[in-house]
Amino acid sequence: MRLAAGVSVVVLGSGAVGHAVMTGLDTGIERVDPFKDMKNRPQAGHGLNFLLVGTDGREKISPEEKREYRLGGAPCHCTDTIMLVHLSADRERASVISLPRDSFAEVPAHQDLTTGKAHKAHPVKLNAAYAEGGPQLTVRTVENMTRVKIDHYLEVDFTSFMKTVDAMGGVEICTAKTMRDPNTGLDLLPGTHRLTGGQALQYVRSRHVDGASDLGRMQRQQRFIAALIKQATGGGVLLNPVKFKEVSSTLLGSVRADKGFGSEQMLALGQAMRDFTPSSSEFASVPIGSPSFPVKGIGSTVKWDEPKAAKLFQALREDRPLAPARPGKPGAAAAARPVAVPVDVPPQQVRVQVENGTRIDGLGGRVDSALRATGFDTTRAPGNAASRDVRRTVITYDPRWDRTARTVATALPGSELRAVAGQGRTVLVTAGADYRKVVPVRAEDPYQGAFGVVTGDQVVCGG
């Protein structure tokens, strides 16, 4: 992976331990100077902005790991993952924006790192800026595209990512559908999985799970960062000095960072953000105008929707949240409501008719209301079933819409699925005497609004 997610977790919450634990960790950081001689930079706003990049680094991986996690081929010496992270001035919110690696970009005039040749400004794919001019050209290009001033630069490679995930004890990921990618070897059945570092690398690298290619992969990377934050804040990593030092030293042993970022900055940020939770984080992708914009000599690129992207980065500069406001502190709203279980089909797309299969007055209405409350398109006209002695709730469905039926079954655990050919798109729920409650569900890839925003608690596993 070229994912700097491990870095972001440490950045977002390292302060639960004391200064003594941090002593000596700075020595493991490889320093770069991405801001050297930079001029005409954007004006600084409120809060802090980090550019997190993931590089290939497969030359550091053992032959066994290369075979197991399908990391063959030569390293690309480019940034395969690029994320802009904004920490709000009050330290109660983090906004993570994924920048597609194939974004159409124009690098400013610079000197080529490999050949020493002077180059004029020219168009490239965004990830090629690193190959031509390293961290400095990458920062300059991103700042030119976003008009957001970068305060710190952090870079992680495959090895650091895998070791950091393993040091954390793995990370829990849930999926509502089978995920297979022959290119990376990813093979996950529906359900909840605790991924090791190598498996996590497969998860965040996979581009051929569905038809969404790199854009789908960015969603999975965002989901993984949210899971990392949940693991770090809820799994005892930040409250256990020994565990914290193990994770931190593992990560910092191969991280590359600017000269101004070190353990003191990590500790100060962590102390200010001690109440950070997944619901405090929000994730977005740059709005896309064309996913396959042809450029002569470069090929197909991802062209941003310039007006929407400008509004997105303006919100970042002005330290405004990207997701709709919630009442109270960031963690309060999430704690007050039950965690929804991810499903393959959005409940809003599922039409449901409810019937009461018992002699309990009003049961049909209660089930209809509960299903509607979690998003299902119910008829709002529950009736009585032919039999009033149904013990176990039955979900009757047309086999052509089996994925839809499984979504309803997730909301009604313990119910019986019964296929009836020719029934049509509407799912029939016959409430039985075993009914207790409807479990909240949500689409695995929820609707993300104008900026493609989800909050961390929307995409982590429940429980």
Short mmCIF file of C-alpha atoms in Angstrom, two decimals:
data_model
loop_
_atom_site.label_atom_id
_atom_site.label_comp_id
_atom_site.label_asym_id
_atom_site.label_seq_id
_atom_site.Cartn_x
_atom_site.Cartn_y
_atom_site.Cartn_z
CA MET A 1 0.00 0.00 0.00
CA ARG A 2 0.87 3.43 -0.56
CA LEU A 3 -1.46 4.45 2.19
CA ALA A 4 -0.37 6.83 4.88
CA ALA A 5 -3.28 5.77 7.04
CA GLY A 6 -1.06 4.54 9.85
CA VAL A 7 0.51 7.96 10.05
CA SER A 8 -2.86 9.66 10.24
CA VAL A 9 -3.95 7.53 13.16
CA VAL A 10 -0.86 8.44 15.16
CA VAL A 11 -1.24 12.08 14.18
CA LEU A 12 -4.88 12.05 15.22
CA GLY A 13 -4.47 10.63 18.66
CA SER A 14 -1.11 10.04 20.24
CA GLY A 15 -1.52 12.19 23.35
CA ALA A 16 -2.94 9.64 25.77
CA VAL A 17 0.61 8.73 26.76
CA GLY A 18 3.32 10.87 28.26
CA HIS A 19 6.38 12.58 26.87
CA ALA A 20 8.59 9.82 28.23
CA VAL A 21 7.14 7.29 25.83
CA MET A 22 7.89 9.57 22.89
CA THR A 23 11.55 10.07 23.78
CA GLY A 24 13.87 8.88 21.04
CA LEU A 25 11.20 8.24 18.42
CA ASP A 26 12.32 11.20 16.31
CA THR A 27 15.58 9.45 15.47
CA GLY A 28 13.78 6.92 13.27
CA ILE A 29 12.20 9.50 10.99
CA GLU A 30 13.83 10.00 7.61
CA ARG A 31 13.74 13.72 6.86
CA VAL A 32 12.84 15.43 3.59
CA ASP A 33 12.49 19.11 2.77
CA PRO A 34 9.36 19.43 0.59
CA PHE A 35 9.07 23.20 1.17
CA LYS A 36 12.62 24.22 0.15
CA ASP A 37 12.75 27.49 -1.81
CA MET A 38 8.99 27.44 -2.41
CA LYS A 39 7.50 30.80 -3.38
CA ASN A 40 4.03 32.19 -4.05
CA ARG A 41 2.42 29.65 -1.75
CA PRO A 42 -1.27 29.81 -0.80
CA GLN A 43 -2.22 31.85 2.24
CA ALA A 44 -2.38 29.84 5.47
CA GLY A 45 -5.85 29.20 6.87
CA HIS A 46 -7.07 27.92 10.23
CA GLY A 47 -6.17 24.45 11.41
CA LEU A 48 -3.40 22.18 10.08
CA ASN A 49 -3.05 20.56 6.66
CA PHE A 50 -1.09 17.37 6.06
CA LEU A 51 -0.25 15.85 2.70
CA LEU A 52 -0.20 12.09 3.24
CA VAL A 53 1.29 10.04 0.44
CA GLY A 54 1.85 6.34 0.04
CA THR A 55 4.73 5.14 -2.10
CA ASP A 56 5.43 1.76 -3.64
CA GLY A 57 8.57 0.61 -1.82
CA ARG A 58 8.14 -3.00 -2.92
CA GLU A 59 11.92 -3.33 -3.27
CA LYS A 60 12.02 -3.57 0.56
CA ILE A 61 9.60 -6.52 0.67
CA SER A 62 10.83 -10.09 1.07
CA PRO A 63 10.40 -12.54 -1.85
CA GLU A 64 7.96 -14.58 0.28
CA GLU A 65 5.77 -11.55 0.96
CA LYS A 66 5.89 -10.55 -2.69
CA ARG A 67 4.54 -13.96 -3.67
CA GLU A 68 1.92 -14.11 -0.92
CA TYR A 69 0.54 -10.62 -1.49
CA ARG A 70 1.15 -10.52 -5.26
CA LEU A 71 3.59 -7.64 -5.28
CA GLY A 72 5.48 -8.61 -8.41
CA GLY A 73 6.84 -6.15 -10.92
CA ALA A 74 9.17 -3.20 -10.58
CA PRO A 75 8.45 -0.37 -8.13
CA CYS A 76 6.93 2.67 -9.82
CA HIS A 77 8.79 5.34 -7.76
CA CYS A 78 5.57 7.31 -7.68
CA THR A 79 2.82 8.20 -5.22
CA ASP A 80 0.11 5.62 -5.51
CA THR A 81 -2.08 7.16 -2.81
CA ILE A 82 -2.43 10.88 -2.17
CA MET A 83 -4.57 12.30 0.63
CA LEU A 84 -5.04 15.78 1.99
CA VAL A 85 -5.87 15.77 5.71
CA HIS A 86 -7.19 18.88 7.44
CA LEU A 87 -7.27 19.04 11.25
CA SER A 88 -9.67 21.72 12.44
CA ALA A 89 -8.41 24.55 14.63
CA ASP A 90 -10.46 23.26 17.57
CA ARG A 91 -9.01 19.73 17.03
CA GLU A 92 -12.50 18.22 17.05
CA ARG A 93 -12.63 17.27 13.36
CA ALA A 94 -10.43 15.77 10.67
CA SER A 95 -11.32 16.02 7.00
CA VAL A 96 -9.63 13.50 4.71
CA ILE A 97 -9.80 14.17 0.96
CA SER A 98 -8.59 11.56 -1.53
CA LEU A 99 -6.90 12.91 -4.64
CA PRO A 100 -7.06 10.36 -7.51
CA ARG A 101 -3.56 9.31 -8.51
CA ASP A 102 -4.50 9.64 -12.20
CA SER A 103 -5.81 13.21 -11.77
CA PHE A 104 -5.05 15.53 -14.67
CA ALA A 105 -2.48 17.99 -13.29
CA GLU A 106 0.05 20.51 -14.44
CA VAL A 107 3.40 20.44 -12.68
CA PRO A 108 5.18 23.80 -12.36
CA ALA A 109 8.61 24.43 -13.89
CA HIS A 110 11.25 22.34 -12.12
CA GLN A 111 14.47 20.38 -12.42
CA ASP A 112 14.12 16.65 -13.06
CA LEU A 113 15.47 14.61 -10.10
CA THR A 114 16.77 11.81 -12.29
CA THR A 115 18.25 13.60 -15.27
CA GLY A 116 18.87 17.08 -13.82
CA LYS A 117 17.16 18.53 -16.88
CA ALA A 118 15.14 21.74 -16.49
CA HIS A 119 11.47 21.28 -17.37
CA LYS A 120 8.85 23.86 -18.17
CA ALA A 121 5.37 23.54 -16.69
CA HIS A 122 3.58 20.64 -18.40
CA PRO A 123 0.59 18.31 -17.93
CA VAL A 124 0.97 14.95 -16.14
CA LYS A 125 -0.97 12.48 -14.08
CA LEU A 126 -0.75 13.66 -10.47
CA ASN A 127 1.21 10.64 -9.22
CA ALA A 128 3.97 11.34 -11.78
CA ALA A 129 4.92 14.58 -9.99
CA TYR A 130 6.77 12.50 -7.38
CA ALA A 131 8.80 10.62 -10.00
CA GLU A 132 9.87 13.88 -11.64
CA GLY A 133 10.54 16.05 -8.60
CA GLY A 134 9.99 14.09 -5.39
CA PRO A 135 8.11 15.41 -2.36
CA GLN A 136 8.75 19.06 -3.22
CA LEU A 137 7.20 18.90 -6.69
CA THR A 138 4.33 16.85 -5.29
CA VAL A 139 3.59 19.51 -2.66
CA ARG A 140 3.91 22.34 -5.18
CA THR A 141 1.56 20.62 -7.61
CA VAL A 142 -1.09 19.86 -4.97
CA GLU A 143 -0.93 23.40 -3.59
CA ASN A 144 -1.34 24.82 -7.11
CA MET A 145 -4.35 22.59 -7.75
CA THR A 146 -6.11 23.10 -4.42
CA ARG A 147 -4.88 26.51 -3.20
CA VAL A 148 -4.56 24.85 0.21
CA LYS A 149 -1.27 25.50 2.04
CA ILE A 150 0.40 22.29 3.19
CA ASP A 151 1.83 22.46 6.73
CA HIS A 152 3.34 18.97 6.97
CA TYR A 153 4.34 16.20 4.56
CA LEU A 154 4.21 12.52 5.56
CA GLU A 155 5.15 9.53 3.42
CA VAL A 156 4.73 5.80 4.12
CA ASP A 157 5.61 2.75 2.02
CA PHE A 158 4.37 -0.86 1.82
CA THR A 159 6.65 -2.18 4.56
CA SER A 160 5.79 0.47 7.11
CA PHE A 161 2.09 0.04 6.44
CA MET A 162 2.09 -3.75 6.95
CA LYS A 163 4.24 -3.65 10.08
CA THR A 164 2.13 -0.87 11.63
CA VAL A 165 -1.14 -2.75 11.07
CA ASP A 166 0.38 -5.88 12.60
CA ALA A 167 1.68 -3.90 15.59
CA MET A 168 -1.87 -2.65 16.18
CA GLY A 169 -3.12 -6.24 16.31
CA GLY A 170 -4.80 -6.07 12.91
CA VAL A 171 -7.75 -3.96 11.80
CA GLU A 172 -11.40 -4.98 11.54
CA ILE A 173 -13.11 -4.58 8.17
CA CYS A 174 -16.66 -5.58 7.27
CA THR A 175 -18.16 -6.17 3.83
CA ALA A 176 -21.70 -6.92 2.72
CA LYS A 177 -20.56 -8.64 -0.46
CA THR A 178 -17.79 -10.93 -1.65
CA MET A 179 -14.59 -9.07 -2.54
CA ARG A 180 -12.16 -10.79 -4.88
CA ASP A 181 -9.30 -9.28 -6.87
CA PRO A 182 -7.06 -11.72 -8.77
CA ASN A 183 -4.41 -9.03 -9.19
CA THR A 184 -3.81 -8.55 -5.45
CA GLY A 185 -5.09 -11.90 -4.16
CA LEU A 186 -7.84 -10.25 -2.07
CA ASP A 187 -10.52 -12.81 -1.22
CA LEU A 188 -13.10 -11.78 1.40
CA LEU A 189 -16.50 -13.34 1.93
CA PRO A 190 -19.39 -11.23 3.26
CA GLY A 191 -18.98 -10.54 6.98
CA THR A 192 -16.46 -9.09 9.41
CA HIS A 193 -12.74 -9.80 9.10
CA ARG A 194 -9.68 -8.83 11.15
CA LEU A 195 -6.99 -8.18 8.57
CA THR A 196 -3.26 -8.63 9.14
CA GLY A 197 -0.84 -6.12 7.66
CA GLY A 198 -0.42 -8.12 4.45
CA GLN A 199 -4.16 -8.69 4.04
CA ALA A 200 -4.80 -5.00 4.73
CA LEU A 201 -2.33 -4.16 1.97
CA GLN A 202 -4.31 -6.35 -0.43
CA TYR A 203 -7.55 -4.63 0.64
CA VAL A 204 -6.34 -1.06 0.08
CA ARG A 205 -4.51 -1.87 -3.18
CA SER A 206 -7.37 -3.70 -4.91
CA ARG A 207 -8.75 -1.97 -7.99
CA HIS A 208 -10.64 -4.85 -9.61
CA VAL A 209 -13.21 -5.69 -6.93
CA ASP A 210 -15.95 -3.91 -8.87
CA GLY A 211 -16.32 -1.66 -11.87
CA ALA A 212 -15.27 1.47 -9.95
CA SER A 213 -11.53 0.84 -10.41
CA ASP A 214 -9.39 3.46 -8.66
CA LEU A 215 -12.38 5.47 -7.40
CA GLY A 216 -13.73 2.37 -5.65
CA ARG A 217 -10.30 1.71 -4.22
CA MET A 218 -10.22 5.22 -2.73
CA GLN A 219 -13.51 4.49 -0.94
CA ARG A 220 -12.02 1.32 0.53
CA GLN A 221 -8.92 3.23 1.62
CA GLN A 222 -11.11 5.79 3.38
CA ARG A 223 -13.06 2.99 5.06
CA PHE A 224 -9.79 1.46 6.18
CA ILE A 225 -8.55 4.72 7.71
CA ALA A 226 -11.82 5.02 9.63
CA ALA A 227 -11.30 1.47 10.91
CA LEU A 228 -7.71 2.33 11.91
CA ILE A 229 -8.94 5.33 13.87
CA LYS A 230 -11.54 3.17 15.59
CA GLN A 231 -8.88 0.59 16.45
CA ALA A 232 -6.48 3.23 17.78
CA THR A 233 -9.05 5.15 19.83
CA GLY A 234 -11.20 2.25 20.98
CA GLY A 235 -8.73 -0.63 21.04
CA GLY A 236 -6.51 0.61 23.84
CA VAL A 237 -3.55 1.54 21.62
CA LEU A 238 -3.50 5.17 22.78
CA LEU A 239 -4.07 4.36 26.45
CA ASN A 240 -1.41 1.68 26.69
CA PRO A 241 2.10 3.24 26.77
CA VAL A 242 3.83 -0.01 25.81
CA LYS A 243 1.47 -0.68 22.90
CA PHE A 244 1.59 2.94 21.80
CA LYS A 245 5.39 2.97 21.69
CA GLU A 246 5.47 -0.31 19.77
CA VAL A 247 3.07 1.03 17.13
CA SER A 248 4.76 4.43 16.95
CA SER A 249 8.31 3.10 16.67
CA THR A 250 7.21 0.58 14.02
CA LEU A 251 5.62 3.31 11.95
CA LEU A 252 8.29 5.97 12.41
CA GLY A 253 11.05 3.51 11.59
CA SER A 254 10.37 3.97 7.87
CA VAL A 255 8.28 7.12 7.59
CA ARG A 256 9.57 10.15 5.67
CA ALA A 257 8.48 13.54 6.98
CA ASP A 258 9.27 17.23 6.78
CA LYS A 259 11.75 18.68 9.29
CA GLY A 260 9.02 20.39 11.30
CA PHE A 261 7.09 17.23 12.12
CA GLY A 262 8.17 15.07 15.05
CA SER A 263 7.14 13.46 18.30
CA GLU A 264 6.41 16.77 20.03
CA GLN A 265 3.92 17.70 17.34
CA MET A 266 2.34 14.26 17.49
CA LEU A 267 1.99 14.43 21.24
CA ALA A 268 0.53 17.95 21.23
CA LEU A 269 -2.02 17.00 18.60
CA GLY A 270 -2.96 13.84 20.45
CA GLN A 271 -3.48 15.66 23.73
CA ALA A 272 -5.73 18.20 22.01
CA MET A 273 -7.71 15.38 20.38
CA ARG A 274 -8.03 12.90 23.24
CA ASP A 275 -11.79 12.54 22.61
CA PHE A 276 -11.34 11.79 18.91
CA THR A 277 -13.59 9.01 17.53
CA PRO A 278 -14.47 7.73 14.05
CA SER A 279 -17.47 10.09 14.03
CA SER A 280 -15.04 13.00 14.36
CA SER A 281 -13.57 12.19 10.95
CA GLU A 282 -15.06 12.89 7.55
CA PHE A 283 -13.95 11.51 4.21
CA ALA A 284 -14.39 12.89 0.71
CA SER A 285 -13.06 12.43 -2.80
CA VAL A 286 -12.46 15.28 -5.21
CA PRO A 287 -15.60 15.73 -7.37
CA ILE A 288 -14.95 14.23 -10.82
CA GLY A 289 -15.95 15.87 -14.07
CA SER A 290 -14.62 13.13 -16.37
CA PRO A 291 -13.13 9.81 -15.19
CA SER A 292 -11.43 9.23 -18.56
CA PHE A 293 -10.20 12.57 -19.89
CA PRO A 294 -7.77 11.90 -22.79
CA VAL A 295 -4.48 13.85 -22.88
CA LYS A 296 -2.05 13.51 -25.77
CA GLY A 297 1.14 11.79 -24.72
CA ILE A 298 -0.27 10.85 -21.30
CA GLY A 299 -3.39 8.79 -21.97
CA SER A 300 -6.60 8.67 -19.98
CA THR A 301 -6.68 10.93 -16.91
CA VAL A 302 -9.21 11.85 -14.23
CA LYS A 303 -10.49 15.39 -14.77
CA TRP A 304 -11.83 17.19 -11.71
CA ASP A 305 -15.14 19.04 -11.69
CA GLU A 306 -13.47 22.41 -11.24
CA PRO A 307 -16.41 24.42 -9.76
CA LYS A 308 -17.30 21.70 -7.23
CA ALA A 309 -13.65 21.04 -6.38
CA ALA A 310 -13.11 24.75 -5.80
CA LYS A 311 -15.99 24.82 -3.29
CA LEU A 312 -14.61 21.74 -1.55
CA PHE A 313 -11.14 23.22 -1.06
CA GLN A 314 -12.60 26.60 -0.10
CA ALA A 315 -14.43 24.87 2.76
CA LEU A 316 -11.12 23.31 3.80
CA ARG A 317 -9.32 26.67 3.73
CA GLU A 318 -12.10 28.23 5.79
CA ASP A 319 -11.98 25.38 8.34
CA ARG A 320 -15.62 24.46 7.69
CA PRO A 321 -16.94 20.88 8.04
CA LEU A 322 -17.71 19.10 4.79
CA ALA A 323 -20.41 16.83 6.22
CA PRO A 324 -23.77 18.13 7.55
CA ALA A 325 -23.52 19.52 11.07
CA ARG A 326 -24.48 17.31 14.00
CA PRO A 327 -25.70 18.51 17.37
CA GLY A 328 -23.28 18.43 20.29
CA LYS A 329 -19.70 17.21 20.25
CA PRO A 330 -18.56 14.97 17.40
CA GLY A 331 -18.69 11.77 19.42
CA ALA A 332 -21.97 12.46 21.18
CA ALA A 333 -24.31 11.96 18.25
CA ALA A 334 -22.69 8.68 17.25
CA ALA A 335 -22.83 7.35 20.80
CA ALA A 336 -26.51 8.19 21.07
CA ARG A 337 -27.61 6.13 18.07
CA PRO A 338 -27.11 2.43 17.29
CA VAL A 339 -24.44 1.53 14.77
CA ALA A 340 -25.93 0.51 11.41
CA VAL A 341 -24.90 -2.78 9.77
CA PRO A 342 -23.61 -2.45 6.17
CA VAL A 343 -25.71 -4.09 3.46
CA ASP A 344 -25.21 -4.58 -0.26
CA VAL A 345 -28.44 -2.91 -1.45
CA PRO A 346 -29.39 0.53 -0.05
CA PRO A 347 -32.59 0.11 2.01
CA GLN A 348 -34.07 3.14 0.20
CA GLN A 349 -34.18 0.97 -2.94
CA VAL A 350 -36.10 -1.87 -1.28
CA ARG A 351 -39.91 -1.90 -1.41
CA VAL A 352 -41.43 -3.81 1.54
CA GLN A 353 -44.97 -4.91 2.38
CA VAL A 354 -45.49 -5.94 6.02
CA GLU A 355 -48.14 -8.36 7.29
CA ASN A 356 -48.93 -9.34 10.87
CA GLY A 357 -48.68 -13.12 11.24
CA THR A 358 -49.65 -13.07 14.93
CA ARG A 359 -52.60 -12.08 17.11
CA ILE A 360 -50.55 -9.26 18.67
CA ASP A 361 -52.47 -6.07 17.93
CA GLY A 362 -50.47 -3.44 16.05
CA LEU A 363 -47.40 -5.61 15.40
CA GLY A 364 -47.57 -5.07 11.64
CA GLY A 365 -47.61 -1.30 12.12
CA ARG A 366 -44.65 -1.39 14.50
CA VAL A 367 -42.57 -3.50 12.09
CA ASP A 368 -43.50 -1.25 9.16
CA SER A 369 -42.48 1.86 11.12
CA ALA A 370 -39.22 0.32 12.31
CA LEU A 371 -38.23 -0.77 8.79
CA ARG A 372 -39.12 2.66 7.43
CA ALA A 373 -37.04 4.33 10.17
CA THR A 374 -33.88 2.57 8.95
CA GLY A 375 -34.55 3.56 5.35
CA PHE A 376 -36.73 0.88 3.74
CA ASP A 377 -39.42 1.98 1.29
CA THR A 378 -42.38 0.40 3.08
CA THR A 379 -45.95 0.58 1.76
CA ARG A 380 -47.11 2.19 5.05
CA ALA A 381 -50.17 -0.05 4.77
CA PRO A 382 -49.48 -3.16 6.86
CA GLY A 383 -52.10 -5.88 6.74
CA ASN A 384 -52.92 -9.18 8.40
CA ALA A 385 -51.47 -12.45 7.09
CA ALA A 386 -53.68 -15.42 6.15
CA SER A 387 -52.23 -17.28 9.14
CA ARG A 388 -52.13 -15.58 12.54
CA ASP A 389 -49.99 -18.31 14.15
CA VAL A 390 -46.62 -17.54 12.55
CA ARG A 391 -43.84 -18.20 15.04
CA ARG A 392 -40.81 -17.19 13.00
CA THR A 393 -40.75 -14.03 10.86
CA VAL A 394 -40.77 -14.90 7.14
CA ILE A 395 -39.29 -12.86 4.29
CA THR A 396 -40.88 -13.87 0.99
CA TYR A 397 -39.08 -12.67 -2.14
CA ASP A 398 -38.63 -13.21 -5.85
CA PRO A 399 -35.34 -15.11 -6.47
CA ARG A 400 -34.42 -12.51 -9.11
CA TRP A 401 -33.97 -10.05 -6.23
CA ASP A 402 -32.09 -12.24 -3.75
CA ARG A 403 -29.63 -9.45 -2.82
CA THR A 404 -32.57 -7.26 -1.90
CA ALA A 405 -33.98 -10.04 0.29
CA ARG A 406 -30.66 -10.48 2.10
CA THR A 407 -30.67 -6.77 2.90
CA VAL A 408 -34.11 -7.14 4.56
CA ALA A 409 -32.93 -10.29 6.37
CA THR A 410 -30.00 -8.35 7.85
CA ALA A 411 -32.48 -5.89 9.35
CA LEU A 412 -34.58 -8.79 10.72
CA PRO A 413 -32.02 -11.24 12.20
CA GLY A 414 -33.32 -14.76 12.71
CA SER A 415 -36.00 -14.46 10.04
CA GLU A 416 -36.65 -17.15 7.43
CA LEU A 417 -35.99 -16.44 3.74
CA ARG A 418 -38.56 -17.98 1.38
CA ALA A 419 -38.17 -17.66 -2.41
CA VAL A 420 -41.35 -17.43 -4.52
CA ALA A 421 -40.91 -17.22 -8.28
CA GLY A 422 -42.84 -14.44 -9.97
CA GLN A 423 -43.53 -12.43 -6.81
CA GLY A 424 -41.95 -9.31 -8.26
CA ARG A 425 -39.73 -6.65 -6.77
CA THR A 426 -41.72 -6.05 -3.55
CA VAL A 427 -40.49 -8.06 -0.54
CA LEU A 428 -43.18 -9.45 1.78
CA VAL A 429 -42.38 -9.52 5.50
CA THR A 430 -44.69 -11.65 7.64
CA ALA A 431 -44.00 -10.70 11.24
CA GLY A 432 -43.90 -13.69 13.56
CA ALA A 433 -44.08 -14.12 17.33
CA ASP A 434 -40.25 -14.11 17.47
CA TYR A 435 -40.03 -10.46 16.33
CA ARG A 436 -38.07 -8.29 18.74
CA LYS A 437 -36.63 -5.36 16.80
CA VAL A 438 -35.31 -4.08 13.48
CA VAL A 439 -31.52 -3.78 13.28
CA PRO A 440 -30.47 -0.48 11.62
CA VAL A 441 -28.79 -1.00 8.24
CA ARG A 442 -27.02 1.24 5.75
CA ALA A 443 -25.61 0.88 2.27
CA GLU A 444 -22.01 -0.34 2.33
CA ASP A 445 -21.10 2.59 0.08
CA PRO A 446 -23.57 5.23 1.33
CA TYR A 447 -24.71 8.21 -0.66
CA GLN A 448 -22.01 10.79 -0.14
CA GLY A 449 -23.62 14.12 -1.09
CA ALA A 450 -22.21 16.95 -3.20
CA PHE A 451 -18.62 16.47 -1.98
CA GLY A 452 -18.77 12.68 -1.65
CA VAL A 453 -18.62 12.98 2.16
CA VAL A 454 -19.08 10.24 4.71
CA THR A 455 -18.16 10.32 8.39
CA GLY A 456 -15.99 7.63 9.93
CA ASP A 457 -18.78 6.12 12.03
CA GLN A 458 -20.81 5.55 8.82
CA VAL A 459 -18.21 3.22 7.33
CA VAL A 460 -16.69 1.26 10.22
CA CYS A 461 -18.01 -2.08 11.42
CA GLY A 462 -20.73 -1.97 14.07
CA GLY A 463 -20.38 -3.35 17.55
#
